[in-house]
Tab-separated table of C-alpha atoms in Angstrom:
chain	number	residue	atom	x	y	z
A	1	MET	CA	66.676	115.956	111.054
A	2	THR	CA	67.860	118.895	113.167
A	3	GLN	CA	67.546	122.108	111.287
A	4	HIS	CA	70.571	123.591	109.693
A	5	GLY	CA	71.284	127.034	108.210
A	6	ARG	CA	73.963	128.785	106.131
A	7	PHE	CA	75.386	131.674	108.160
A	8	GLU	CA	77.773	134.486	107.691
A	9	VAL	CA	79.922	136.162	110.296
A	10	VAL	CA	79.199	139.913	110.424
A	11	GLY	CA	79.965	142.672	113.021
A	12	SER	CA	83.364	142.920	114.804
A	13	PHE	CA	84.060	139.489	116.163
A	14	ARG	CA	84.957	136.126	114.679
A	15	PHE	CA	82.583	133.264	115.621
A	16	ARG	CA	83.651	129.754	116.566
A	17	GLY	CA	86.833	130.061	114.521
A	18	HIS	CA	85.151	131.692	111.488
A	19	GLU	CA	86.529	134.934	110.324
A	20	ILE	CA	84.441	137.913	109.603
A	21	GLY	CA	82.783	137.666	106.400
A	22	GLU	CA	83.166	133.877	106.310
A	23	GLN	CA	80.192	131.789	105.475
A	24	PHE	CA	79.420	128.355	107.081
A	25	GLU	CA	76.861	125.793	107.645
A	26	ALA	CA	75.773	124.763	111.005
A	27	LYS	CA	73.012	123.148	113.099
A	28	VAL	CA	70.579	125.706	114.618
A	29	THR	CA	71.530	125.304	118.219
A	30	PRO	CA	70.962	127.792	121.274
A	31	GLN	CA	74.428	128.908	120.813
A	32	ILE	CA	73.738	129.798	117.091
A	33	GLU	CA	70.514	131.429	118.178
A	34	ARG	CA	72.182	133.708	120.617
A	35	ALA	CA	74.864	134.600	118.041
A	36	VAL	CA	72.152	135.634	115.600
A	37	ALA	CA	70.304	137.578	118.345
A	38	ARG	CA	73.397	139.670	119.104
A	39	ARG	CA	74.189	140.134	115.407
A	40	ASN	CA	77.427	138.290	115.600
A	41	ILE	CA	76.070	136.049	112.566
A	42	VAL	CA	73.290	136.286	110.303
A	43	CYS	CA	71.221	133.444	108.887
A	44	LEU	CA	71.421	133.498	105.073
A	45	GLU	CA	69.050	130.616	104.587
A	46	LEU	CA	67.727	127.461	106.212
A	47	ILE	CA	69.192	124.243	104.558
A	48	THR	CA	69.465	120.596	104.548
A	49	PRO	CA	73.153	119.587	104.364
A	50	ARG	CA	73.540	117.025	101.535
A	51	VAL	CA	76.089	115.307	99.358
A	52	PRO	CA	76.871	117.708	96.521
A	53	ASP	CA	75.997	116.916	92.925
A	54	GLY	CA	78.592	115.243	90.732
A	55	PHE	CA	79.211	112.293	93.031
A	56	ARG	CA	80.147	108.882	91.665
A	57	LEU	CA	79.588	105.455	93.309
A	58	PRO	CA	82.389	102.863	93.194
A	59	ARG	CA	82.884	101.184	89.884
A	60	GLY	CA	80.548	98.220	89.659
A	61	TRP	CA	79.039	98.768	93.068
A	62	LEU	CA	75.402	98.351	91.840
A	63	ASP	CA	76.249	95.403	89.645
A	64	GLU	CA	76.958	92.988	92.531
B	1	MET	CA	77.281	90.040	102.600
B	2	PRO	CA	78.753	92.774	104.781
B	3	SER	CA	80.187	95.666	103.119
B	4	LEU	CA	82.524	98.525	104.200
B	5	TRP	CA	83.609	101.917	102.803
B	6	PHE	CA	86.500	103.825	103.944
B	7	VAL	CA	85.820	107.489	103.891
B	8	MET	CA	88.877	109.589	102.962
B	9	PRO	CA	88.809	113.468	102.517
B	10	ALA	CA	91.846	114.608	100.455
B	11	TYR	CA	93.415	117.824	99.641
B	12	GLY	CA	96.669	118.361	97.785
B	13	ARG	CA	99.729	116.268	98.718
B	14	LEU	CA	99.111	114.345	95.317
B	15	SER	CA	102.094	112.125	95.533
B	16	LEU	CA	101.526	110.869	98.884
B	17	THR	CA	97.737	110.543	98.708
B	18	ALA	CA	98.085	108.554	95.403
B	19	ILE	CA	100.396	106.127	97.178
B	20	CYS	CA	98.032	105.783	100.132
B	21	LEU	CA	94.958	105.346	97.707
B	22	ARG	CA	96.804	102.552	95.825
B	23	GLN	CA	97.437	100.746	99.074
B	24	LEU	CA	93.861	101.359	100.169
B	25	ARG	CA	92.902	99.558	96.848
B	26	ARG	CA	94.940	96.685	97.767
B	27	THR	CA	93.367	96.744	101.390
B	28	CYS	CA	89.856	96.706	99.838
B	29	ASP	CA	90.639	93.861	97.510
B	30	SER	CA	92.034	91.815	100.447
B	31	LEU	CA	88.820	92.438	102.376
B	32	SER	CA	86.683	91.419	99.384
B	33	GLU	CA	88.597	88.179	99.045
B	34	ASN	CA	87.749	87.569	102.760
B	35	GLY	CA	84.007	88.080	102.427
B	36	ILE	CA	83.627	91.690	103.206
B	37	HIS	CA	82.907	93.849	100.051
B	38	ALA	CA	85.001	96.891	100.576
B	39	SER	CA	85.457	100.161	98.674
B	40	ALA	CA	86.263	103.744	99.427
B	41	VAL	CA	84.919	107.228	98.842
B	42	VAL	CA	87.373	110.134	98.299
B	43	ILE	CA	86.080	113.723	98.909
B	44	ALA	CA	88.226	116.333	97.174
B	45	ASP	CA	88.216	119.198	94.576
B	46	ASP	CA	91.561	118.359	92.925
B	47	ALA	CA	93.436	115.694	91.002
B	48	ASN	CA	92.939	113.235	93.920
B	49	LEU	CA	89.632	112.628	92.521
B	50	ASP	CA	90.999	111.531	89.271
B	51	VAL	CA	93.283	108.961	91.047
B	52	ALA	CA	90.348	107.766	93.067
B	53	ASN	CA	88.133	107.340	89.963
B	54	GLY	CA	90.988	105.434	88.230
B	55	LEU	CA	91.105	103.055	91.060
B	56	GLY	CA	87.355	102.497	91.097
B	57	PHE	CA	86.563	104.329	94.144
B	58	ALA	CA	83.590	106.510	94.777
B	59	THR	CA	84.062	110.358	94.614
B	60	VAL	CA	82.583	113.485	95.990
B	61	PRO	CA	83.485	116.888	94.665
B	62	ARG	CA	83.843	119.281	97.675
B	63	ASP	CA	86.105	122.198	98.445
B	64	ASN	CA	88.380	122.131	101.459
B	65	GLN	CA	86.791	124.879	103.489
B	66	PHE	CA	85.481	122.551	106.181
B	67	LEU	CA	87.073	119.044	106.698
B	68	SER	CA	84.072	117.837	108.827
B	69	ARG	CA	81.746	118.418	106.014
B	70	LYS	CA	83.859	116.282	103.737
B	71	PHE	CA	83.561	113.389	106.243
B	72	ASN	CA	79.834	113.894	106.207
B	73	ASP	CA	79.647	113.877	102.568
B	74	GLY	CA	81.411	110.566	102.360
B	75	ILE	CA	79.675	108.904	105.227
B	76	GLN	CA	76.204	109.963	103.691
B	77	LEU	CA	77.270	108.709	100.208
B	78	ALA	CA	78.149	105.412	101.761
B	79	LEU	CA	75.155	104.812	103.865
B	80	ASP	CA	72.174	106.870	102.719
B	81	ARG	CA	69.773	105.153	100.358
B	82	THR	CA	68.861	108.650	98.963
B	83	TYR	CA	72.268	108.534	97.252
B	84	ASN	CA	73.313	104.903	97.175
B	85	PRO	CA	70.750	102.182	96.303
B	86	ARG	CA	73.117	99.673	97.902
B	87	PRO	CA	74.339	101.267	101.124
B	88	ALA	CA	77.295	99.772	102.974
B	89	THR	CA	76.934	98.092	106.182
B	90	HIS	CA	79.876	99.792	107.764
B	91	VAL	CA	82.024	102.957	107.376
B	92	VAL	CA	85.640	103.737	108.445
B	93	PRO	CA	86.939	107.178	108.412
B	94	ILE	CA	90.487	107.335	107.314
B	95	GLY	CA	93.102	109.879	106.509
B	96	SER	CA	94.751	110.596	103.159
B	97	ASP	CA	98.074	109.716	104.743
B	98	ASP	CA	97.099	106.526	106.439
B	99	TRP	CA	97.805	102.823	105.865
B	100	VAL	CA	95.725	100.140	107.565
B	101	ASP	CA	96.105	96.391	107.790
B	102	TYR	CA	92.960	94.689	106.209
B	103	ARG	CA	92.814	92.251	109.023
B	104	LEU	CA	91.758	94.920	111.453
B	105	PHE	CA	88.229	94.882	109.500
B	106	LEU	CA	87.446	91.316	109.252
B	107	ASP	CA	85.380	91.309	112.448
B	108	LEU	CA	82.783	93.946	111.899
B	109	PRO	CA	80.752	95.027	115.011
B	110	THR	CA	77.067	94.672	115.243
B	111	ASP	CA	74.199	96.450	116.820
B	112	ARG	CA	75.280	99.809	118.138
B	113	THR	CA	78.810	99.066	118.798
B	114	MET	CA	81.609	101.222	117.592
B	115	VAL	CA	85.086	99.866	117.326
B	116	GLY	CA	88.088	101.988	118.033
B	117	PHE	CA	91.862	101.472	118.026
B	118	GLN	CA	94.106	103.168	120.591
B	119	HIS	CA	97.537	101.897	119.350
B	120	MET	CA	99.054	103.099	116.002
B	121	SER	CA	102.379	104.230	114.435
B	122	PHE	CA	103.350	107.601	113.065
B	123	VAL	CA	106.172	108.165	110.677
B	124	ARG	CA	108.170	111.338	111.049
B	125	GLU	CA	108.011	114.013	108.235
B	126	ASP	CA	111.452	113.070	106.919
B	127	GLY	CA	110.526	109.287	106.662
B	128	HIS	CA	113.403	108.117	108.834
B	129	ASN	CA	111.612	107.482	112.105
B	130	LEU	CA	108.426	105.407	113.049
B	131	THR	CA	107.130	105.709	116.589
B	132	VAL	CA	104.508	103.738	118.162
B	133	HIS	CA	101.950	105.499	120.253
B	134	GLN	CA	99.032	104.765	122.756
B	135	LEU	CA	96.093	107.179	122.276
B	136	ARG	CA	94.786	107.095	125.748
B	137	TYR	CA	91.317	108.592	125.007
B	138	GLU	CA	87.860	107.215	124.165
B	139	GLY	CA	87.485	106.178	120.722
B	140	GLY	CA	91.178	106.051	120.151
B	141	CYS	CA	92.372	107.330	116.787
B	142	GLY	CA	89.955	108.579	114.059
B	143	ILE	CA	90.091	105.260	112.259
B	144	ARG	CA	86.965	103.607	113.753
B	145	ILE	CA	84.399	101.161	112.463
B	146	TYR	CA	80.871	102.473	112.571
B	147	PRO	CA	77.836	100.238	111.680
B	148	ARG	CA	75.354	101.862	109.565
B	149	ASN	CA	72.584	101.974	112.088
B	150	ILE	CA	74.739	104.229	114.410
B	151	MET	CA	74.992	106.798	111.495
B	152	ALA	CA	71.345	106.467	110.662
B	153	THR	CA	70.468	108.017	114.043
B	154	VAL	CA	72.089	111.376	112.982
B	155	GLY	CA	70.966	111.331	109.294
B	156	PHE	CA	74.174	109.966	108.184
B	157	ARG	CA	75.976	113.232	108.781
B	158	PRO	CA	77.578	112.963	112.238
B	159	ALA	CA	80.024	115.835	112.378
B	160	ASP	CA	79.361	119.491	112.843
B	161	GLU	CA	79.316	120.865	109.379
B	162	ASP	CA	81.798	123.635	110.046
B	163	ARG	CA	84.743	122.211	111.554
B	164	LYS	CA	88.309	122.507	110.051
B	165	ARG	CA	89.879	120.169	112.696
B	166	GLY	CA	88.730	117.917	115.542
B	167	CYS	CA	86.372	116.084	113.304
B	168	ASP	CA	87.069	112.761	115.037
B	169	THR	CA	85.895	114.187	118.302
B	170	SER	CA	82.912	115.996	116.578
B	171	ILE	CA	81.636	112.668	115.245
B	172	LEU	CA	81.947	110.729	118.429
B	173	THR	CA	80.463	113.485	120.568
B	174	ASN	CA	77.470	114.013	118.379
B	175	LEU	CA	76.915	110.285	118.229
B	176	LYS	CA	76.930	110.051	121.943
B	177	VAL	CA	74.684	113.090	122.544
B	178	ALA	CA	72.182	111.488	119.942
B	179	GLY	CA	72.211	108.130	122.011
B	180	ALA	CA	73.483	106.388	118.817
B	181	ILE	CA	76.267	104.342	120.500
B	182	ARG	CA	75.519	101.649	122.833
B	183	ARG	CA	79.129	100.504	123.314
B	184	ILE	CA	82.632	101.546	122.427
B	185	GLU	CA	84.998	98.674	121.921
B	186	HIS	CA	88.646	99.311	121.967
B	187	ARG	CA	90.267	96.403	120.287
B	188	PRO	CA	93.929	95.587	121.183
B	189	THR	CA	95.936	95.654	118.045
B	190	ASP	CA	99.506	95.655	116.913
B	191	PRO	CA	100.176	99.467	116.424
B	192	LEU	CA	101.958	98.613	113.185
B	193	SER	CA	98.547	97.835	111.852
B	194	ILE	CA	97.746	101.620	111.309
B	195	VAL	CA	100.391	103.856	110.059
B	196	ASP	CA	100.245	107.578	109.636
B	197	TRP	CA	102.749	108.952	107.199
B	198	LYS	CA	103.493	112.453	108.169
B	199	SER	CA	104.738	114.792	105.489
B	200	PRO	CA	106.212	118.306	105.437
B	201	ASP	CA	103.043	119.633	103.694
B	202	VAL	CA	100.252	121.232	105.513
B	203	GLN	CA	98.454	118.707	107.786
B	204	VAL	CA	96.148	118.757	110.704
B	205	THR	CA	98.450	117.298	113.240
B	206	THR	CA	102.330	117.203	112.893
B	207	TYR	CA	104.597	114.474	114.249
B	208	ALA	CA	105.750	116.653	116.944
B	209	GLU	CA	102.275	117.500	118.264
B	210	VAL	CA	101.439	113.798	118.254
B	211	ALA	CA	104.530	113.064	120.241
B	212	ALA	CA	103.727	115.878	122.753
B	213	ARG	CA	100.120	114.555	123.377
B	214	HIS	CA	100.415	110.732	123.528
B	215	VAL	CA	102.435	108.118	125.297
B	216	SER	CA	105.138	106.658	122.912
B	217	ARG	CA	107.210	103.574	122.856
B	218	GLU	CA	110.275	102.916	120.928
B	219	THR	CA	111.172	104.260	117.461
B	220	PHE	CA	112.093	102.291	114.376
B	221	ASP	CA	113.051	102.563	110.768
B	222	PRO	CA	109.718	102.452	109.208
B	223	PHE	CA	110.804	100.505	106.100
B	224	ASP	CA	112.515	97.846	108.117
B	225	VAL	CA	109.728	97.207	110.666
B	226	LEU	CA	106.896	97.294	108.100
B	227	ALA	CA	108.489	94.996	105.644
B	228	ASP	CA	106.537	92.029	106.734
B	229	ARG	CA	103.265	93.801	107.135
B	230	PHE	CA	102.578	95.890	103.882
B	231	PRO	CA	103.374	94.954	100.287
B	232	GLY	CA	106.803	95.623	99.124
B	233	GLU	CA	105.749	97.743	96.035
B	234	ALA	CA	103.785	100.071	98.446
B	235	LEU	CA	106.780	100.351	100.724
B	236	ASN	CA	109.129	101.072	97.728
B	237	GLU	CA	106.689	103.846	96.498
B	238	MET	CA	106.775	105.349	99.840
B	239	GLN	CA	110.463	105.124	100.325
B	240	ALA	CA	110.961	106.785	96.978
B	241	HIS	CA	108.481	109.555	98.042
B	242	TYR	CA	110.619	110.329	101.064
B	243	GLY	CA	113.594	110.457	98.960
B	244	ARG	CA	115.272	107.607	100.701
B	245	VAL	CA	117.211	105.037	98.693
B	246	ALA	CA	115.565	101.549	98.882
B	247	VAL	CA	117.979	99.011	100.318
B	248	ALA	CA	118.096	95.738	98.704
B	249	ALA	CA	117.112	92.750	100.664
């Protein structure tokens, strides 16, 4: 699985449609790495995107 | 037995979404009666989850910050054994304002073939006009049939995690980059088999934007032309939703 991170837009410019101060999750790509290097965004943490807790399977799905 | 989950992110538009969810329940039941065990997963953070639970569908609680992340959540829940001990064999992304004819999904693709549809209908925001369009790009509309093995290549999360629109393209692009798709099959279909009910509420693409982008043919009254294709109770509900008086047959 390709590494992902949680990032925040800092500095003076929006990034890829994200406003300054907005946090987002994204794959760590060369574009992302360059944006981190020029301080357009900061990496808050490395993550593995996943289904959030609290999900439910369809009623009776495991009974079949 | 083959199985299929529709993956439906939802946000607001409670009345319209509830009508579409009830119709999706009928679609799933028809598929099950024809040998394909079908269900759906709704990804939302509002009362749409309650409607989905009441209809027996799967649910994932997720905010609406990024639409693509919601698609990824639904696809992963459908297909990843980490979350689902009985993963589906196929997934179909679908909008919360879409109706689909169950017969489109009776012939499920195998191997690494993705099935797309390039003809569909759109109903104008006032409910008075239905226009048939041809979507002349690879993959057609976002309602596509993906076998599980295609999605497995990308860890069951095919879209970029941070997109607010363009999710269909993100999914297809990432799958192609990963070498997950061997073949894209565009199936010729009656465009009335897929209906997108536009509404005055906030939506990703308006009726006017669709008309500007795609080739269109003819316009019809939706409740006349769909009468032989979808259940009367669903059409009556939708007609009431648009504030149109139902005309007795």
